[in-house]
Coordinates of C-alpha atoms in Angstrom, one line a residue:
M21 CA 119.0 74.5 38.5
A22 CA 120.0 76.0 42.3
T23 CA 118.3 78.6 42.0
A24 CA 115.0 77.2 41.5
A25 CA 116.2 74.4 43.7
M26 CA 115.7 77.1 46.5
A27 CA 112.3 78.2 45.4
Y28 CA 111.2 75.2 45.5
G29 CA 112.3 74.6 48.9
S30 CA 111.1 77.5 50.2
S31 CA 107.8 76.8 48.4
I32 CA 107.7 73.7 49.5
A33 CA 108.4 74.2 53.6
S34 CA 106.1 77.6 52.9
H35 CA 103.3 75.4 52.5
G36 CA 104.5 73.3 55.2
K37 CA 104.6 76.1 57.5
D38 CA 101.4 76.8 57.1
M39 CA 100.0 73.4 57.8
V40 CA 101.2 73.5 61.0
N41 CA 99.9 76.4 61.8
K42 CA 96.5 75.5 60.5
E43 CA 96.2 71.6 62.1
L44 CA 97.8 74.0 65.5
H45 CA 94.9 76.5 65.1
R46 CA 92.6 73.3 65.3
F47 CA 93.5 72.0 68.2
V48 CA 94.6 74.9 70.5
S49 CA 93.5 78.2 69.7
V50 CA 96.7 80.1 70.0
N51 CA 94.3 83.5 71.5
K52 CA 93.7 81.6 74.5
L53 CA 97.1 79.8 75.8
K54 CA 98.2 83.6 75.4
Y55 CA 95.7 84.8 78.0
F56 CA 97.3 82.9 80.3
F57 CA 100.7 84.0 79.7
A58 CA 99.6 87.1 80.3
V59 CA 102.0 88.0 82.9
D60 CA 104.2 90.4 84.8
T61 CA 106.5 91.0 87.4
A62 CA 104.2 91.6 90.4
Y63 CA 101.5 89.7 88.8
V64 CA 104.4 86.7 89.5
A65 CA 105.5 87.8 92.8
K66 CA 101.8 88.4 94.0
K67 CA 100.3 84.5 93.3
L68 CA 103.2 83.2 94.8
G69 CA 102.6 84.6 97.9
L70 CA 99.0 83.6 97.2
L71 CA 99.9 80.4 96.9
V72 CA 101.9 80.1 100.3
F73 CA 100.1 82.0 101.9
P74 CA 95.7 82.3 100.7
Y75 CA 94.1 82.7 103.9
T76 CA 93.7 86.4 104.2
H77 CA 92.9 86.9 100.7
Q78 CA 89.3 88.1 101.1
N79 CA 87.5 88.4 97.4
W80 CA 88.1 85.7 94.6
E81 CA 86.0 86.4 91.8
V82 CA 87.4 86.6 88.6
Q83 CA 86.8 90.3 86.9
Y84 CA 85.9 90.6 84.2
N85 CA 85.5 93.4 81.5
R86 CA 82.8 93.1 79.4
D87 CA 81.8 89.6 80.1
V88 CA 85.6 89.0 79.2
P89 CA 88.0 88.4 82.0
L90 CA 91.1 90.3 82.2
P91 CA 94.5 89.0 81.9
P92 CA 96.7 87.5 85.1
R93 CA 98.4 91.1 85.3
Q94 CA 95.1 92.8 86.3
D95 CA 94.0 89.8 87.8
L96 CA 95.4 88.2 90.9
N97 CA 92.7 85.6 90.7
A98 CA 93.1 84.3 86.8
P99 CA 94.9 81.6 86.8
D100 CA 98.1 81.1 84.5
L101 CA 100.3 78.5 83.4
Y102 CA 103.6 81.2 83.4
I103 CA 104.4 80.2 87.0
P104 CA 102.7 76.2 86.5
T105 CA 105.9 75.9 83.7
M106 CA 108.8 77.5 85.3
A107 CA 107.3 75.7 88.3
F108 CA 108.0 72.5 86.0
I109 CA 110.6 73.3 85.4
T110 CA 112.2 74.5 87.9
Y111 CA 110.7 71.0 90.0
V112 CA 113.0 69.0 86.7
L113 CA 115.6 70.9 87.6
L114 CA 116.0 70.7 91.9
A115 CA 115.6 67.1 91.8
G116 CA 118.3 66.4 89.4
M117 CA 120.3 68.8 91.7
A118 CA 119.0 66.5 94.8
L119 CA 119.6 63.5 93.1
G120 CA 123.4 64.2 92.4
I121 CA 124.2 65.2 96.1
Q122 CA 122.4 61.7 96.3
K123 CA 125.2 60.5 93.9
R124 CA 122.0 58.8 92.6
F125 CA 121.6 61.1 89.5
S126 CA 120.6 59.6 86.9
P127 CA 119.3 60.7 83.5
E128 CA 117.2 57.7 83.3
V129 CA 116.4 58.9 86.6
L130 CA 115.7 62.4 85.8
G131 CA 113.9 61.1 82.6
L132 CA 111.5 58.7 84.8
C133 CA 110.8 62.0 87.5
A134 CA 110.0 64.7 85.0
S135 CA 107.5 62.4 82.9
T136 CA 106.1 61.3 86.0
A137 CA 104.7 64.0 87.2
L138 CA 103.6 65.3 83.9
V139 CA 101.2 61.6 83.5
W140 CA 99.9 63.0 86.8
M141 CA 99.3 66.1 85.9
V142 CA 97.5 64.4 82.6
I143 CA 95.6 62.0 84.7
E144 CA 94.4 65.1 87.0
V145 CA 93.4 67.2 84.9
L146 CA 91.4 64.2 82.5
A147 CA 89.8 63.1 86.3
L148 CA 88.2 66.7 86.9
L149 CA 87.5 67.3 83.7
L150 CA 85.5 64.5 83.2
G151 CA 83.9 65.1 86.9
L152 CA 83.1 67.9 85.7
Y153 CA 81.0 66.3 82.6
L154 CA 79.8 63.5 85.0
A155 CA 78.5 66.8 87.5
T156 CA 76.9 68.5 84.6
V157 CA 78.6 72.0 86.1
R158 CA 77.7 74.3 84.2
S159 CA 80.8 76.8 84.4
E160 CA 84.1 78.9 82.5
L161 CA 87.2 75.9 83.5
S162 CA 88.7 74.7 80.3
T163 CA 91.0 72.3 79.6
F164 CA 94.4 75.6 80.4
H165 CA 92.3 75.8 83.2
L166 CA 92.9 73.1 85.1
L167 CA 96.1 72.5 83.4
A168 CA 96.6 76.3 85.3
Y169 CA 95.0 75.0 88.3
S170 CA 97.0 71.2 88.8
G171 CA 100.4 72.9 87.8
Y172 CA 100.5 75.2 91.2
K173 CA 101.2 72.0 92.9
Y174 CA 105.1 72.4 91.9
V175 CA 105.4 75.6 93.7
G176 CA 104.7 74.1 96.8
M177 CA 107.4 71.3 95.5
I178 CA 109.8 73.1 95.6
L179 CA 109.6 74.9 98.6
S180 CA 108.6 71.4 100.8
V181 CA 112.0 69.6 98.1
L182 CA 114.4 73.0 99.1
T183 CA 113.8 72.5 102.5
G184 CA 114.3 69.4 103.1
L185 CA 117.1 69.8 101.8
L186 CA 118.9 72.7 103.8
F187 CA 117.5 70.9 106.8
G188 CA 116.4 67.2 106.6
S189 CA 113.9 65.2 107.1
D190 CA 111.9 66.8 109.2
G191 CA 112.2 70.3 108.1
Y192 CA 110.4 68.7 104.4
Y193 CA 107.3 67.2 106.5
V194 CA 107.1 70.8 108.1
A195 CA 107.0 71.6 104.6
L196 CA 105.1 70.2 102.6
A197 CA 101.8 69.9 105.7
W198 CA 102.2 74.1 105.8
T199 CA 101.6 74.2 101.6
S200 CA 99.4 71.4 101.1
S201 CA 97.3 73.3 103.5
A202 CA 97.8 76.0 102.1
L203 CA 97.2 74.9 98.3
M204 CA 94.1 73.3 99.3
Y205 CA 92.6 76.3 100.3
F206 CA 93.7 77.9 97.3
I207 CA 92.0 75.3 95.1
V208 CA 88.4 75.3 96.8
R209 CA 89.0 79.4 97.5
S210 CA 89.3 79.0 93.5
L211 CA 87.8 76.2 91.9
R212 CA 84.4 75.9 94.1
T213 CA 84.7 79.9 92.4
A214 CA 85.1 79.5 89.0
A215 CA 82.7 76.2 88.9
L216 CA 79.8 77.4 91.2
S217 CA 78.6 79.2 87.9
P218 CA 75.4 81.6 88.6
D219 CA 73.5 79.3 85.9
S220 CA 75.0 76.0 88.9
M221 CA 73.9 77.8 91.5
G222 CA 70.4 77.8 90.9
G223 CA 70.3 74.8 90.1
P224 CA 69.5 71.0 92.3
S225 CA 71.1 71.4 95.6
S226 CA 71.8 67.5 95.1
Q227 CA 74.2 69.1 91.9
Q228 CA 75.6 71.2 94.1
R229 CA 76.5 68.9 96.7
V230 CA 79.0 67.1 93.7
Q231 CA 80.0 70.4 92.7
L232 CA 81.4 70.5 96.2
Y233 CA 82.2 67.2 96.4
L234 CA 84.2 67.6 93.5
T235 CA 86.5 70.6 95.0
L236 CA 86.3 69.2 98.3
G237 CA 88.6 66.0 96.1
A238 CA 91.1 67.7 93.4
A239 CA 92.0 69.8 96.6
A240 CA 92.8 66.3 98.6
F241 CA 94.5 64.8 96.8
Q242 CA 97.0 67.3 96.3
P243 CA 99.0 66.9 99.1
L244 CA 98.8 62.5 98.0
I245 CA 100.6 63.5 95.2
I246 CA 103.0 66.7 95.7
Y247 CA 104.0 63.6 99.0
W248 CA 104.4 61.1 96.3
L249 CA 106.4 63.5 93.8
T250 CA 108.9 63.8 96.5
F251 CA 109.8 62.1 99.3
H252 CA 112.1 60.6 97.5
L253 CA 114.3 63.6 96.9
V254 CA 115.0 63.7 100.5
R255 CA 117.3 61.9 102.6

């Protein structure tokens, strides 16, 4: 009886796993998701440097091999989700440390900090998707791409908070200005290159203006959200 029960339980578990995998593949392409985590140490180091100082970077085009984009570890311009994911986790941990130093730490406050950051990212991505749809932009940008570009702001947030903890509010605002301007430049160059595909570049001038406004709007939003999510951590 015990053997039969174990076999039945194993069958149920296997069936449940198959159902979960089926539903996961239905809503999320695992292969596409793996692409955004195909990084190595060299890529991460160079990408972090590019996010902090993007002004000398020349070629912003994503590289292709037979119409397939190269993975991030082979192309510095390719967006990834590894850095945003690790940066988000680091931001939450750093927020907990900052709140602890100020004797304001509690699990509820830290949870609110993390959930607020996630909610703002979702709002930003949804707004970009809606803007791309309304502007009828033909591009290769997917939800994963927008999540990656939106998540890069956490790198600047970490640097701003760390500088604020070390050098006070003056250091915080200097770091905030630097990282915000660098991120705005990075977003404009990256999104404009990705959004303005060859097909859309041949479209009406009014459509191109809408695409440009959308890119500038996404870039201008970055300093506001960085400040909103970090100013309360530095006193």
